[in-house]
mmCIF file with all atom_site columns, C-alpha atoms and ligand atoms in Angstrom:
data_model
loop_
_atom_site.group_PDB
_atom_site.id
_atom_site.type_symbol
_atom_site.label_atom_id
_atom_site.label_alt_id
_atom_site.label_comp_id
_atom_site.label_asym_id
_atom_site.label_entity_id
_atom_site.label_seq_id
_atom_site.pdbx_PDB_ins_code
_atom_site.Cartn_x
_atom_site.Cartn_y
_atom_site.Cartn_z
_atom_site.occupancy
_atom_site.B_iso_or_equiv
_atom_site.pdbx_formal_charge
_atom_site.auth_seq_id
_atom_site.auth_comp_id
_atom_site.auth_asym_id
_atom_site.auth_atom_id
_atom_site.pdbx_PDB_model_num
ATOM   1   C  CA  . UNK R 1 1   ? 76.081  16.540 -172.065 1.00 0.00 ? 1   UNK R CA  1
ATOM   2   C  CA  . UNK R 1 2   ? 79.412  18.049 -173.166 1.00 0.00 ? 2   UNK R CA  1
ATOM   3   C  CA  . UNK R 1 3   ? 81.488  19.567 -170.398 1.00 0.00 ? 3   UNK R CA  1
ATOM   4   C  CA  . UNK R 1 4   ? 83.508  22.654 -171.221 1.00 0.00 ? 4   UNK R CA  1
ATOM   5   C  CA  . UNK R 1 5   ? 86.405  23.534 -168.988 1.00 0.00 ? 5   UNK R CA  1
ATOM   6   C  CA  . UNK R 1 6   ? 86.756  27.281 -168.982 1.00 0.00 ? 6   UNK R CA  1
ATOM   7   C  CA  . UNK R 1 7   ? 89.531  29.175 -167.256 1.00 0.00 ? 7   UNK R CA  1
ATOM   8   C  CA  . UNK R 1 8   ? 89.387  32.677 -165.891 1.00 0.00 ? 8   UNK R CA  1
ATOM   9   C  CA  . UNK R 1 9   ? 92.791  34.194 -166.471 1.00 0.00 ? 9   UNK R CA  1
ATOM   10  C  CA  . UNK R 1 10  ? 94.387  37.566 -165.901 1.00 0.00 ? 10  UNK R CA  1
ATOM   11  C  CA  . UNK R 1 11  ? 96.299  39.389 -163.205 1.00 0.00 ? 11  UNK R CA  1
ATOM   12  C  CA  . UNK R 1 12  ? 95.286  39.240 -159.566 1.00 0.00 ? 12  UNK R CA  1
ATOM   13  C  CA  . UNK R 1 13  ? 92.638  41.772 -158.584 1.00 0.00 ? 13  UNK R CA  1
ATOM   14  C  CA  . UNK R 1 14  ? 91.152  42.308 -162.057 1.00 0.00 ? 14  UNK R CA  1
ATOM   15  C  CA  . UNK R 1 15  ? 87.815  40.824 -160.970 1.00 0.00 ? 15  UNK R CA  1
ATOM   16  C  CA  . UNK R 1 16  ? 87.903  37.170 -162.048 1.00 0.00 ? 16  UNK R CA  1
ATOM   17  C  CA  . UNK R 1 17  ? 86.220  35.894 -158.912 1.00 0.00 ? 17  UNK R CA  1
ATOM   18  C  CA  . UNK R 1 18  ? 83.704  38.724 -158.983 1.00 0.00 ? 18  UNK R CA  1
ATOM   19  C  CA  . UNK R 1 19  ? 82.821  37.774 -162.578 1.00 0.00 ? 19  UNK R CA  1
ATOM   20  C  CA  . UNK R 1 20  ? 82.369  34.142 -161.658 1.00 0.00 ? 20  UNK R CA  1
ATOM   21  C  CA  . UNK R 1 21  ? 80.234  35.066 -158.677 1.00 0.00 ? 21  UNK R CA  1
ATOM   22  C  CA  . UNK R 1 22  ? 78.123  37.368 -160.797 1.00 0.00 ? 22  UNK R CA  1
ATOM   23  C  CA  . UNK R 1 23  ? 77.598  34.672 -163.400 1.00 0.00 ? 23  UNK R CA  1
ATOM   24  C  CA  . UNK R 1 24  ? 76.719  31.934 -160.930 1.00 0.00 ? 24  UNK R CA  1
ATOM   25  C  CA  . UNK R 1 25  ? 75.215  33.922 -158.103 1.00 0.00 ? 25  UNK R CA  1
ATOM   26  C  CA  . UNK R 1 26  ? 77.149  34.720 -154.950 1.00 0.00 ? 26  UNK R CA  1
ATOM   27  C  CA  . UNK R 1 27  ? 75.522  31.948 -152.985 1.00 0.00 ? 27  UNK R CA  1
ATOM   28  C  CA  . UNK R 1 28  ? 76.923  29.385 -155.419 1.00 0.00 ? 28  UNK R CA  1
ATOM   29  C  CA  . UNK R 1 29  ? 79.743  27.575 -153.652 1.00 0.00 ? 29  UNK R CA  1
ATOM   30  C  CA  . UNK R 1 30  ? 82.761  26.709 -155.719 1.00 0.00 ? 30  UNK R CA  1
ATOM   31  C  CA  . UNK R 1 31  ? 84.888  23.763 -154.738 1.00 0.00 ? 31  UNK R CA  1
ATOM   32  C  CA  . UNK R 1 32  ? 88.415  24.577 -153.711 1.00 0.00 ? 32  UNK R CA  1
ATOM   33  C  CA  . UNK R 1 33  ? 91.158  22.398 -155.116 1.00 0.00 ? 33  UNK R CA  1
ATOM   34  C  CA  . UNK R 1 34  ? 93.965  22.685 -152.649 1.00 0.00 ? 34  UNK R CA  1
ATOM   35  C  CA  . UNK R 1 35  ? 96.501  20.933 -154.878 1.00 0.00 ? 35  UNK R CA  1
ATOM   36  C  CA  . UNK R 1 36  ? 96.065  23.486 -157.615 1.00 0.00 ? 36  UNK R CA  1
ATOM   37  C  CA  . UNK R 1 37  ? 95.098  26.526 -155.622 1.00 0.00 ? 37  UNK R CA  1
ATOM   38  C  CA  . UNK R 1 38  ? 92.012  26.964 -157.743 1.00 0.00 ? 38  UNK R CA  1
ATOM   39  C  CA  . UNK R 1 39  ? 88.274  27.037 -157.291 1.00 0.00 ? 39  UNK R CA  1
ATOM   40  C  CA  . UNK R 1 40  ? 86.080  25.292 -159.720 1.00 0.00 ? 40  UNK R CA  1
ATOM   41  C  CA  . UNK R 1 41  ? 82.367  25.408 -160.180 1.00 0.00 ? 41  UNK R CA  1
ATOM   42  C  CA  . UNK R 1 42  ? 79.967  23.670 -162.518 1.00 0.00 ? 42  UNK R CA  1
ATOM   43  C  CA  . UNK R 1 43  ? 76.923  25.165 -164.134 1.00 0.00 ? 43  UNK R CA  1
ATOM   44  C  CA  . UNK R 1 44  ? 74.579  24.238 -166.945 1.00 0.00 ? 44  UNK R CA  1
ATOM   45  C  CA  . UNK R 1 45  ? 73.817  26.447 -169.903 1.00 0.00 ? 45  UNK R CA  1
ATOM   46  C  CA  . UNK R 1 46  ? 72.987  26.045 -173.542 1.00 0.00 ? 46  UNK R CA  1
ATOM   47  C  CA  . UNK R 1 47  ? 74.586  27.057 -176.808 1.00 0.00 ? 47  UNK R CA  1
ATOM   48  C  CA  . UNK R 1 48  ? 72.208  27.530 -179.712 1.00 0.00 ? 48  UNK R CA  1
ATOM   49  C  CA  . UNK R 1 49  ? 69.646  25.480 -177.815 1.00 0.00 ? 49  UNK R CA  1
ATOM   50  C  CA  . UNK R 1 50  ? 72.024  22.611 -177.045 1.00 0.00 ? 50  UNK R CA  1
ATOM   51  C  CA  . UNK R 1 51  ? 72.582  21.861 -173.365 1.00 0.00 ? 51  UNK R CA  1
ATOM   52  C  CA  . UNK R 1 52  ? 76.136  22.093 -172.139 1.00 0.00 ? 52  UNK R CA  1
ATOM   53  C  CA  . UNK R 1 53  ? 77.893  22.138 -168.801 1.00 0.00 ? 53  UNK R CA  1
ATOM   54  C  CA  . UNK R 1 54  ? 80.588  24.599 -167.901 1.00 0.00 ? 54  UNK R CA  1
ATOM   55  C  CA  . UNK R 1 55  ? 83.357  23.774 -165.494 1.00 0.00 ? 55  UNK R CA  1
ATOM   56  C  CA  . UNK R 1 56  ? 84.638  27.200 -164.538 1.00 0.00 ? 56  UNK R CA  1
ATOM   57  C  CA  . UNK R 1 57  ? 88.124  27.441 -163.090 1.00 0.00 ? 57  UNK R CA  1
ATOM   58  C  CA  . UNK R 1 58  ? 89.272  30.394 -161.080 1.00 0.00 ? 58  UNK R CA  1
ATOM   59  C  CA  . UNK R 1 59  ? 92.603  30.946 -159.390 1.00 0.00 ? 59  UNK R CA  1
ATOM   60  C  CA  . UNK R 1 60  ? 92.154  31.137 -155.677 1.00 0.00 ? 60  UNK R CA  1
ATOM   61  C  CA  . UNK R 1 61  ? 95.608  32.369 -154.709 1.00 0.00 ? 61  UNK R CA  1
ATOM   62  C  CA  . UNK R 1 62  ? 97.662  34.036 -157.398 1.00 0.00 ? 62  UNK R CA  1
ATOM   63  C  CA  . UNK R 1 63  ? 100.964 33.406 -155.637 1.00 0.00 ? 63  UNK R CA  1
ATOM   64  C  CA  . UNK R 1 64  ? 100.536 29.665 -155.537 1.00 0.00 ? 64  UNK R CA  1
ATOM   65  C  CA  . UNK R 1 65  ? 99.961  29.547 -159.227 1.00 0.00 ? 65  UNK R CA  1
ATOM   66  C  CA  . UNK R 1 66  ? 103.439 29.123 -160.619 1.00 0.00 ? 66  UNK R CA  1
ATOM   67  C  CA  . UNK R 1 67  ? 103.821 25.454 -159.794 1.00 0.00 ? 67  UNK R CA  1
ATOM   68  C  CA  . UNK R 1 68  ? 100.388 24.386 -160.905 1.00 0.00 ? 68  UNK R CA  1
ATOM   69  C  CA  . UNK R 1 69  ? 99.879  26.052 -164.270 1.00 0.00 ? 69  UNK R CA  1
ATOM   70  C  CA  . UNK R 1 70  ? 99.787  22.828 -166.155 1.00 0.00 ? 70  UNK R CA  1
ATOM   71  C  CA  . UNK R 1 71  ? 96.849  21.373 -164.275 1.00 0.00 ? 71  UNK R CA  1
ATOM   72  C  CA  . UNK R 1 72  ? 95.038  24.673 -164.476 1.00 0.00 ? 72  UNK R CA  1
ATOM   73  C  CA  . UNK R 1 73  ? 95.236  24.848 -168.255 1.00 0.00 ? 73  UNK R CA  1
ATOM   74  C  CA  . UNK R 1 74  ? 95.018  21.156 -169.113 1.00 0.00 ? 74  UNK R CA  1
ATOM   75  C  CA  . UNK R 1 75  ? 91.871  20.347 -171.066 1.00 0.00 ? 75  UNK R CA  1
ATOM   76  C  CA  . UNK R 1 76  ? 90.812  23.971 -171.087 1.00 0.00 ? 76  UNK R CA  1
ATOM   77  C  CA  . UNK R 1 77  ? 88.601  24.709 -174.088 1.00 0.00 ? 77  UNK R CA  1
ATOM   78  C  CA  . UNK R 1 78  ? 87.971  28.389 -173.587 1.00 0.00 ? 78  UNK R CA  1
ATOM   79  C  CA  . UNK R 1 79  ? 89.071  31.304 -171.477 1.00 0.00 ? 79  UNK R CA  1
ATOM   80  C  CA  . UNK R 1 80  ? 87.892  34.662 -170.305 1.00 0.00 ? 80  UNK R CA  1
ATOM   81  C  CA  . UNK R 1 81  ? 90.999  36.816 -170.261 1.00 0.00 ? 81  UNK R CA  1
ATOM   82  C  CA  . UNK R 1 82  ? 90.261  39.666 -167.893 1.00 0.00 ? 82  UNK R CA  1
ATOM   83  C  CA  . UNK R 1 83  ? 91.964  42.996 -167.408 1.00 0.00 ? 83  UNK R CA  1
ATOM   84  C  CA  . UNK R 1 84  ? 91.069  45.914 -165.177 1.00 0.00 ? 84  UNK R CA  1
ATOM   85  C  CA  . UNK R 1 85  ? 90.532  49.113 -167.166 1.00 0.00 ? 85  UNK R CA  1
ATOM   86  C  CA  . UNK R 1 86  ? 91.950  51.123 -164.271 1.00 0.00 ? 86  UNK R CA  1
ATOM   87  C  CA  . UNK R 1 87  ? 95.221  49.169 -164.101 1.00 0.00 ? 87  UNK R CA  1
ATOM   88  C  CA  . UNK R 1 88  ? 97.203  49.412 -167.348 1.00 0.00 ? 88  UNK R CA  1
ATOM   89  C  CA  . UNK R 1 89  ? 99.700  46.747 -166.291 1.00 0.00 ? 89  UNK R CA  1
ATOM   90  C  CA  . UNK R 1 90  ? 96.885  44.212 -166.199 1.00 0.00 ? 90  UNK R CA  1
ATOM   91  C  CA  . UNK R 1 91  ? 96.234  45.076 -169.860 1.00 0.00 ? 91  UNK R CA  1
ATOM   92  C  CA  . UNK R 1 92  ? 99.893  44.848 -170.854 1.00 0.00 ? 92  UNK R CA  1
ATOM   93  C  CA  . UNK R 1 93  ? 100.284 41.496 -169.055 1.00 0.00 ? 93  UNK R CA  1
ATOM   94  C  CA  . UNK R 1 94  ? 97.667  39.812 -171.230 1.00 0.00 ? 94  UNK R CA  1
ATOM   95  C  CA  . UNK R 1 95  ? 100.130 38.303 -173.736 1.00 0.00 ? 95  UNK R CA  1
ATOM   96  C  CA  . UNK R 1 96  ? 101.808 36.478 -170.876 1.00 0.00 ? 96  UNK R CA  1
ATOM   97  C  CA  . UNK R 1 97  ? 98.530  34.799 -169.937 1.00 0.00 ? 97  UNK R CA  1
ATOM   98  C  CA  . UNK R 1 98  ? 97.733  33.915 -173.517 1.00 0.00 ? 98  UNK R CA  1
ATOM   99  C  CA  . UNK R 1 99  ? 101.172 32.444 -174.098 1.00 0.00 ? 99  UNK R CA  1
ATOM   100 C  CA  . UNK R 1 100 ? 100.783 30.188 -171.110 1.00 0.00 ? 100 UNK R CA  1
ATOM   101 C  CA  . UNK R 1 101 ? 97.363  29.051 -172.214 1.00 0.00 ? 101 UNK R CA  1
ATOM   102 C  CA  . UNK R 1 102 ? 98.402  28.430 -175.797 1.00 0.00 ? 102 UNK R CA  1
ATOM   103 C  CA  . UNK R 1 103 ? 101.683 26.795 -174.855 1.00 0.00 ? 103 UNK R CA  1
ATOM   104 C  CA  . UNK R 1 104 ? 99.689  24.118 -173.104 1.00 0.00 ? 104 UNK R CA  1
ATOM   105 C  CA  . UNK R 1 105 ? 96.891  23.815 -175.660 1.00 0.00 ? 105 UNK R CA  1
ATOM   106 C  CA  . UNK R 1 106 ? 98.247  24.842 -179.066 1.00 0.00 ? 106 UNK R CA  1
ATOM   107 C  CA  . UNK R 1 107 ? 98.763  28.319 -180.478 1.00 0.00 ? 107 UNK R CA  1
ATOM   108 C  CA  . UNK R 1 108 ? 95.470  29.910 -181.441 1.00 0.00 ? 108 UNK R CA  1
ATOM   109 C  CA  . UNK R 1 109 ? 93.584  26.792 -180.432 1.00 0.00 ? 109 UNK R CA  1
ATOM   110 C  CA  . UNK R 1 110 ? 91.723  28.069 -177.410 1.00 0.00 ? 110 UNK R CA  1
ATOM   111 C  CA  . UNK R 1 111 ? 88.836  30.505 -177.840 1.00 0.00 ? 111 UNK R CA  1
ATOM   112 C  CA  . UNK R 1 112 ? 89.391  33.601 -175.756 1.00 0.00 ? 112 UNK R CA  1
ATOM   113 C  CA  . UNK R 1 113 ? 87.172  36.518 -174.907 1.00 0.00 ? 113 UNK R CA  1
ATOM   114 C  CA  . UNK R 1 114 ? 89.065  39.656 -173.954 1.00 0.00 ? 114 UNK R CA  1
ATOM   115 C  CA  . UNK R 1 115 ? 87.206  41.167 -171.028 1.00 0.00 ? 115 UNK R CA  1
ATOM   116 C  CA  . UNK R 1 116 ? 87.662  44.806 -170.008 1.00 0.00 ? 116 UNK R CA  1
ATOM   117 C  CA  . UNK R 1 117 ? 86.312  44.747 -166.465 1.00 0.00 ? 117 UNK R CA  1
ATOM   118 C  CA  . UNK R 1 118 ? 85.393  47.494 -163.972 1.00 0.00 ? 118 UNK R CA  1
ATOM   119 C  CA  . UNK R 1 119 ? 83.817  49.691 -166.629 1.00 0.00 ? 119 UNK R CA  1
ATOM   120 C  CA  . UNK R 1 120 ? 81.670  51.209 -163.874 1.00 0.00 ? 120 UNK R CA  1
ATOM   121 C  CA  . UNK R 1 121 ? 84.857  53.085 -162.889 1.00 0.00 ? 121 UNK R CA  1
ATOM   122 C  CA  . UNK R 1 122 ? 85.248  54.656 -166.316 1.00 0.00 ? 122 UNK R CA  1
ATOM   123 C  CA  . UNK R 1 123 ? 85.532  58.391 -165.872 1.00 0.00 ? 123 UNK R CA  1
ATOM   124 C  CA  . UNK R 1 124 ? 86.001  58.060 -162.120 1.00 0.00 ? 124 UNK R CA  1
ATOM   125 C  CA  . UNK R 1 125 ? 89.691  57.294 -162.131 1.00 0.00 ? 125 UNK R CA  1
ATOM   126 C  CA  . UNK R 1 126 ? 92.473  59.093 -163.969 1.00 0.00 ? 126 UNK R CA  1
ATOM   127 C  CA  . UNK R 1 127 ? 94.125  56.428 -166.041 1.00 0.00 ? 127 UNK R CA  1
ATOM   128 C  CA  . UNK R 1 128 ? 91.937  53.981 -167.872 1.00 0.00 ? 128 UNK R CA  1
ATOM   129 C  CA  . UNK R 1 129 ? 92.732  51.869 -170.891 1.00 0.00 ? 129 UNK R CA  1
ATOM   130 C  CA  . UNK R 1 130 ? 90.520  53.136 -173.745 1.00 0.00 ? 130 UNK R CA  1
ATOM   131 C  CA  . UNK R 1 131 ? 88.145  50.481 -175.127 1.00 0.00 ? 131 UNK R CA  1
ATOM   132 C  CA  . UNK R 1 132 ? 89.725  50.909 -178.559 1.00 0.00 ? 132 UNK R CA  1
ATOM   133 C  CA  . UNK R 1 133 ? 92.913  49.330 -177.234 1.00 0.00 ? 133 UNK R CA  1
ATOM   134 C  CA  . UNK R 1 134 ? 90.965  46.315 -176.072 1.00 0.00 ? 134 UNK R CA  1
ATOM   135 C  CA  . UNK R 1 135 ? 89.283  46.041 -179.470 1.00 0.00 ? 135 UNK R CA  1
ATOM   136 C  CA  . UNK R 1 136 ? 92.630  46.269 -181.226 1.00 0.00 ? 136 UNK R CA  1
ATOM   137 C  CA  . UNK R 1 137 ? 94.138  43.621 -179.027 1.00 0.00 ? 137 UNK R CA  1
ATOM   138 C  CA  . UNK R 1 138 ? 91.253  41.218 -179.645 1.00 0.00 ? 138 UNK R CA  1
ATOM   139 C  CA  . UNK R 1 139 ? 91.511  41.901 -183.388 1.00 0.00 ? 139 UNK R CA  1
ATOM   140 C  CA  . UNK R 1 140 ? 95.204  40.988 -183.328 1.00 0.00 ? 140 UNK R CA  1
ATOM   141 C  CA  . UNK R 1 141 ? 94.418  37.782 -181.500 1.00 0.00 ? 141 UNK R CA  1
ATOM   142 C  CA  . UNK R 1 142 ? 91.716  36.959 -183.997 1.00 0.00 ? 142 UNK R CA  1
ATOM   143 C  CA  . UNK R 1 143 ? 94.255  36.951 -186.793 1.00 0.00 ? 143 UNK R CA  1
ATOM   144 C  CA  . UNK R 1 144 ? 95.894  34.028 -185.015 1.00 0.00 ? 144 UNK R CA  1
ATOM   145 C  CA  . UNK R 1 145 ? 92.675  32.167 -184.260 1.00 0.00 ? 145 UNK R CA  1
ATOM   146 C  CA  . UNK R 1 146 ? 90.718  32.662 -187.481 1.00 0.00 ? 146 UNK R CA  1
ATOM   147 C  CA  . UNK R 1 147 ? 92.447  29.694 -189.153 1.00 0.00 ? 147 UNK R CA  1
ATOM   148 C  CA  . UNK R 1 148 ? 90.841  27.655 -186.375 1.00 0.00 ? 148 UNK R CA  1
ATOM   149 C  CA  . UNK R 1 149 ? 87.393  28.923 -187.323 1.00 0.00 ? 149 UNK R CA  1
ATOM   150 C  CA  . UNK R 1 150 ? 86.653  31.521 -184.673 1.00 0.00 ? 150 UNK R CA  1
ATOM   151 C  CA  . UNK R 1 151 ? 87.442  35.079 -183.644 1.00 0.00 ? 151 UNK R CA  1
ATOM   152 C  CA  . UNK R 1 152 ? 88.459  36.515 -180.303 1.00 0.00 ? 152 UNK R CA  1
ATOM   153 C  CA  . UNK R 1 153 ? 85.878  38.988 -179.161 1.00 0.00 ? 153 UNK R CA  1
ATOM   154 C  CA  . UNK R 1 154 ? 86.197  41.974 -176.908 1.00 0.00 ? 154 UNK R CA  1
ATOM   155 C  CA  . UNK R 1 155 ? 83.608  42.838 -174.301 1.00 0.00 ? 155 UNK R CA  1
ATOM   156 C  CA  . UNK R 1 156 ? 83.310  45.500 -171.626 1.00 0.00 ? 156 UNK R CA  1
ATOM   157 C  CA  . UNK R 1 157 ? 81.957  44.342 -168.293 1.00 0.00 ? 157 UNK R CA  1
ATOM   158 C  CA  . UNK R 1 158 ? 81.299  45.420 -164.775 1.00 0.00 ? 158 UNK R CA  1
ATOM   159 C  CA  . UNK R 1 159 ? 81.085  42.582 -162.297 1.00 0.00 ? 159 UNK R CA  1
ATOM   160 C  CA  . UNK R 1 160 ? 80.079  45.186 -159.732 1.00 0.00 ? 160 UNK R CA  1
ATOM   161 C  CA  . UNK R 1 161 ? 76.884  46.218 -161.434 1.00 0.00 ? 161 UNK R CA  1
ATOM   162 C  CA  . UNK R 1 162 ? 76.475  43.131 -163.588 1.00 0.00 ? 162 UNK R CA  1
ATOM   163 C  CA  . UNK R 1 163 ? 77.005  44.601 -167.047 1.00 0.00 ? 163 UNK R CA  1
ATOM   164 C  CA  . UNK R 1 164 ? 77.600  42.080 -169.844 1.00 0.00 ? 164 UNK R CA  1
ATOM   165 C  CA  . UNK R 1 165 ? 78.675  39.206 -167.599 1.00 0.00 ? 165 UNK R CA  1
ATOM   166 C  CA  . UNK R 1 166 ? 76.220  36.709 -169.074 1.00 0.00 ? 166 UNK R CA  1
ATOM   167 C  CA  . UNK R 1 167 ? 77.033  37.994 -172.548 1.00 0.00 ? 167 UNK R CA  1
ATOM   168 C  CA  . UNK R 1 168 ? 80.741  37.342 -171.995 1.00 0.00 ? 168 UNK R CA  1
ATOM   169 C  CA  . UNK R 1 169 ? 80.070  33.678 -171.226 1.00 0.00 ? 169 UNK R CA  1
ATOM   170 C  CA  . UNK R 1 170 ? 77.587  33.372 -174.120 1.00 0.00 ? 170 UNK R CA  1
ATOM   171 C  CA  . UNK R 1 171 ? 80.102  34.812 -176.582 1.00 0.00 ? 171 UNK R CA  1
ATOM   172 C  CA  . UNK R 1 172 ? 82.688  32.368 -175.352 1.00 0.00 ? 172 UNK R CA  1
ATOM   173 C  CA  . UNK R 1 173 ? 80.243  29.482 -175.709 1.00 0.00 ? 173 UNK R CA  1
ATOM   174 C  CA  . UNK R 1 174 ? 79.474  30.422 -179.307 1.00 0.00 ? 174 UNK R CA  1
ATOM   175 C  CA  . UNK R 1 175 ? 83.173  30.546 -180.155 1.00 0.00 ? 175 UNK R CA  1
ATOM   176 C  CA  . UNK R 1 176 ? 83.837  27.223 -178.479 1.00 0.00 ? 176 UNK R CA  1
ATOM   177 C  CA  . UNK R 1 177 ? 81.067  25.711 -180.594 1.00 0.00 ? 177 UNK R CA  1
ATOM   178 C  CA  . UNK R 1 178 ? 82.615  27.235 -183.749 1.00 0.00 ? 178 UNK R CA  1
ATOM   179 C  CA  . UNK R 1 179 ? 86.020  25.907 -182.814 1.00 0.00 ? 179 UNK R CA  1
ATOM   180 C  CA  . UNK R 1 180 ? 84.666  22.405 -182.230 1.00 0.00 ? 180 UNK R CA  1
ATOM   181 C  CA  . UNK R 1 181 ? 82.769  22.420 -185.514 1.00 0.00 ? 181 UNK R CA  1
ATOM   182 C  CA  . UNK R 1 182 ? 86.022  23.296 -187.249 1.00 0.00 ? 182 UNK R CA  1
ATOM   183 C  CA  . UNK R 1 183 ? 87.654  20.064 -186.059 1.00 0.00 ? 183 UNK R CA  1
ATOM   184 C  CA  . UNK R 1 184 ? 86.578  17.813 -188.943 1.00 0.00 ? 184 UNK R CA  1
ATOM   185 C  CA  . UNK R 1 185 ? 88.154  14.505 -188.055 1.00 0.00 ? 185 UNK R CA  1
ATOM   186 C  CA  . UNK R 1 186 ? 88.085  14.166 -184.340 1.00 0.00 ? 186 UNK R CA  1
ATOM   187 C  CA  . UNK R 1 187 ? 86.151  16.813 -182.554 1.00 0.00 ? 187 UNK R CA  1
ATOM   188 C  CA  . UNK R 1 188 ? 87.785  17.582 -179.277 1.00 0.00 ? 188 UNK R CA  1
ATOM   189 C  CA  . UNK R 1 189 ? 85.672  16.081 -176.597 1.00 0.00 ? 189 UNK R CA  1
ATOM   190 C  CA  . UNK R 1 190 ? 86.255  18.087 -173.488 1.00 0.00 ? 190 UNK R CA  1
ATOM   191 C  CA  . UNK R 1 191 ? 86.457  15.882 -170.495 1.00 0.00 ? 191 UNK R CA  1
ATOM   192 C  CA  . UNK R 1 192 ? 86.639  16.407 -166.812 1.00 0.00 ? 192 UNK R CA  1
ATOM   193 C  CA  . UNK R 1 193 ? 90.180  16.968 -165.811 1.00 0.00 ? 193 UNK R CA  1
ATOM   194 C  CA  . UNK R 1 194 ? 91.790  14.399 -163.597 1.00 0.00 ? 194 UNK R CA  1
ATOM   195 C  CA  . UNK R 1 195 ? 93.722  15.909 -160.767 1.00 0.00 ? 195 UNK R CA  1
HETATM 196 P  P1  . G3D O 2 .   ? 90.569  38.471 -158.866 1.00 0.00 ? 201 G3D O P1  1
HETATM 197 O  O1  . G3D O 2 .   ? 89.707  37.282 -158.574 1.00 0.00 ? 201 G3D O O1  1
HETATM 198 O  O2  . G3D O 2 .   ? 90.853  38.657 -160.326 1.00 0.00 ? 201 G3D O O2  1
HETATM 199 O  O3  . G3D O 2 .   ? 91.821  38.489 -158.070 1.00 0.00 ? 201 G3D O O3  1
HETATM 200 P  P2  . G3D O 2 .   ? 88.461  39.886 -157.484 1.00 0.00 ? 201 G3D O P2  1
HETATM 201 O  O4  . G3D O 2 .   ? 89.728  39.770 -158.457 1.00 0.00 ? 201 G3D O O4  1
HETATM 202 O  O5  . G3D O 2 .   ? 87.256  39.320 -158.117 1.00 0.00 ? 201 G3D O O5  1
HETATM 203 O  O6  . G3D O 2 .   ? 88.838  39.344 -156.153 1.00 0.00 ? 201 G3D O O6  1
HETATM 204 O  O7  . G3D O 2 .   ? 88.278  41.462 -157.429 1.00 0.00 ? 201 G3D O O7  1
HETATM 205 C  C1  . G3D O 2 .   ? 89.283  42.305 -156.911 1.00 0.00 ? 201 G3D O C1  1
HETATM 206 C  C2  . G3D O 2 .   ? 88.634  43.586 -156.381 1.00 0.00 ? 201 G3D O C2  1
HETATM 207 O  O8  . G3D O 2 .   ? 88.016  44.276 -157.476 1.00 0.00 ? 201 G3D O O8  1
HETATM 208 C  C3  . G3D O 2 .   ? 87.510  43.333 -155.379 1.00 0.00 ? 201 G3D O C3  1
HETATM 209 O  O9  . G3D O 2 .   ? 87.507  44.422 -154.486 1.00 0.00 ? 201 G3D O O9  1
HETATM 210 C  C4  . G3D O 2 .   ? 86.261  43.382 -156.202 1.00 0.00 ? 201 G3D O C4  1
HETATM 211 O  O10 . G3D O 2 .   ? 85.120  43.741 -155.479 1.00 0.00 ? 201 G3D O O10 1
HETATM 212 C  C5  . G3D O 2 .   ? 86.632  44.478 -157.195 1.00 0.00 ? 201 G3D O C5  1
HETATM 213 N  N1  . G3D O 2 .   ? 85.894  44.362 -158.460 1.00 0.00 ? 201 G3D O N1  1
HETATM 214 C  C6  . G3D O 2 .   ? 85.740  43.274 -159.225 1.00 0.00 ? 201 G3D O C6  1
HETATM 215 N  N2  . G3D O 2 .   ? 85.030  43.554 -160.322 1.00 0.00 ? 201 G3D O N2  1
HETATM 216 C  C7  . G3D O 2 .   ? 84.715  44.869 -160.240 1.00 0.00 ? 201 G3D O C7  1
HETATM 217 C  C8  . G3D O 2 .   ? 83.992  45.775 -161.084 1.00 0.00 ? 201 G3D O C8  1
HETATM 218 O  O11 . G3D O 2 .   ? 83.459  45.441 -162.151 1.00 0.00 ? 201 G3D O O11 1
HETATM 219 N  N3  . G3D O 2 .   ? 83.925  47.087 -160.674 1.00 0.00 ? 201 G3D O N3  1
HETATM 220 C  C9  . G3D O 2 .   ? 84.483  47.502 -159.519 1.00 0.00 ? 201 G3D O C9  1
HETATM 221 N  N4  . G3D O 2 .   ? 84.351  48.805 -159.199 1.00 0.00 ? 201 G3D O N4  1
HETATM 222 N  N5  . G3D O 2 .   ? 85.159  46.688 -158.696 1.00 0.00 ? 201 G3D O N5  1
HETATM 223 C  C10 . G3D O 2 .   ? 85.275  45.393 -159.052 1.00 0.00 ? 201 G3D O C10 1
HETATM 224 P  P3  . G3D O 2 .   ? 87.938  44.306 -152.968 1.00 0.00 ? 201 G3D O P3  1
HETATM 225 O  O12 . G3D O 2 .   ? 87.807  45.689 -152.445 1.00 0.00 ? 201 G3D O O12 1
HETATM 226 O  O13 . G3D O 2 .   ? 86.972  43.334 -152.378 1.00 0.00 ? 201 G3D O O13 1
HETATM 227 O  O14 . G3D O 2 .   ? 89.340  43.806 -152.988 1.00 0.00 ? 201 G3D O O14 1
HETATM 228 MG MG1 . MG  O 3 .   ? 90.079  35.627 -157.336 1.00 0.00 ? 202 MG  O MG1 1
#
């Protein structure tokens, strides 16, 4: 069964861990990798009826991250890039996260889903990033990834109430499959990352 390493990226506090917990169930215990400062968890799913296994990586302590980026991104074949609609800086920091991911894996060569999280707070707080900005950002990214055979989608989620969490992972899975099918000579075979 193919194993897809997926990274949750985005500023601290945007809801990455909450998204992972929602997707896997709170009782699901992730393993903590002390050397990297990341949690990782495995789960099985299917894409278009084909069984696959996700290895989902999540930063445990944002501060520790600087020295361990490389291991976090190595072998990563897809990412959920999360921002918090109530914290504009988390939206404006997204290019930084993408640059790091693509620097390690090739520009435009990692499927990304842009995730606007905490949509349950829409209308309850003063400053929120309008969804249109998220759409526009994903459209800009797609211009860079379309030569690789896939688009970058935008999705609005709430990890708190569970909106669209499964859909975010499904969308990512579909784009990973498209990306892999677009590698004619040697399809990238994602492998478990050696630490
Ligand atoms: P991180 O892993 O990206 O650092 P967390 O973020 O998953 O730890 O979430 C940070 C805080 O945001 C948590 O609150 C969490 O409950 C909250 N949160 C995550 N997703 C949502 C969401 O969709 N809606 C709302 N309203 N809150 C959310 P605490 O208070 O535990 O720090
Ligand atoms: Mg976290």
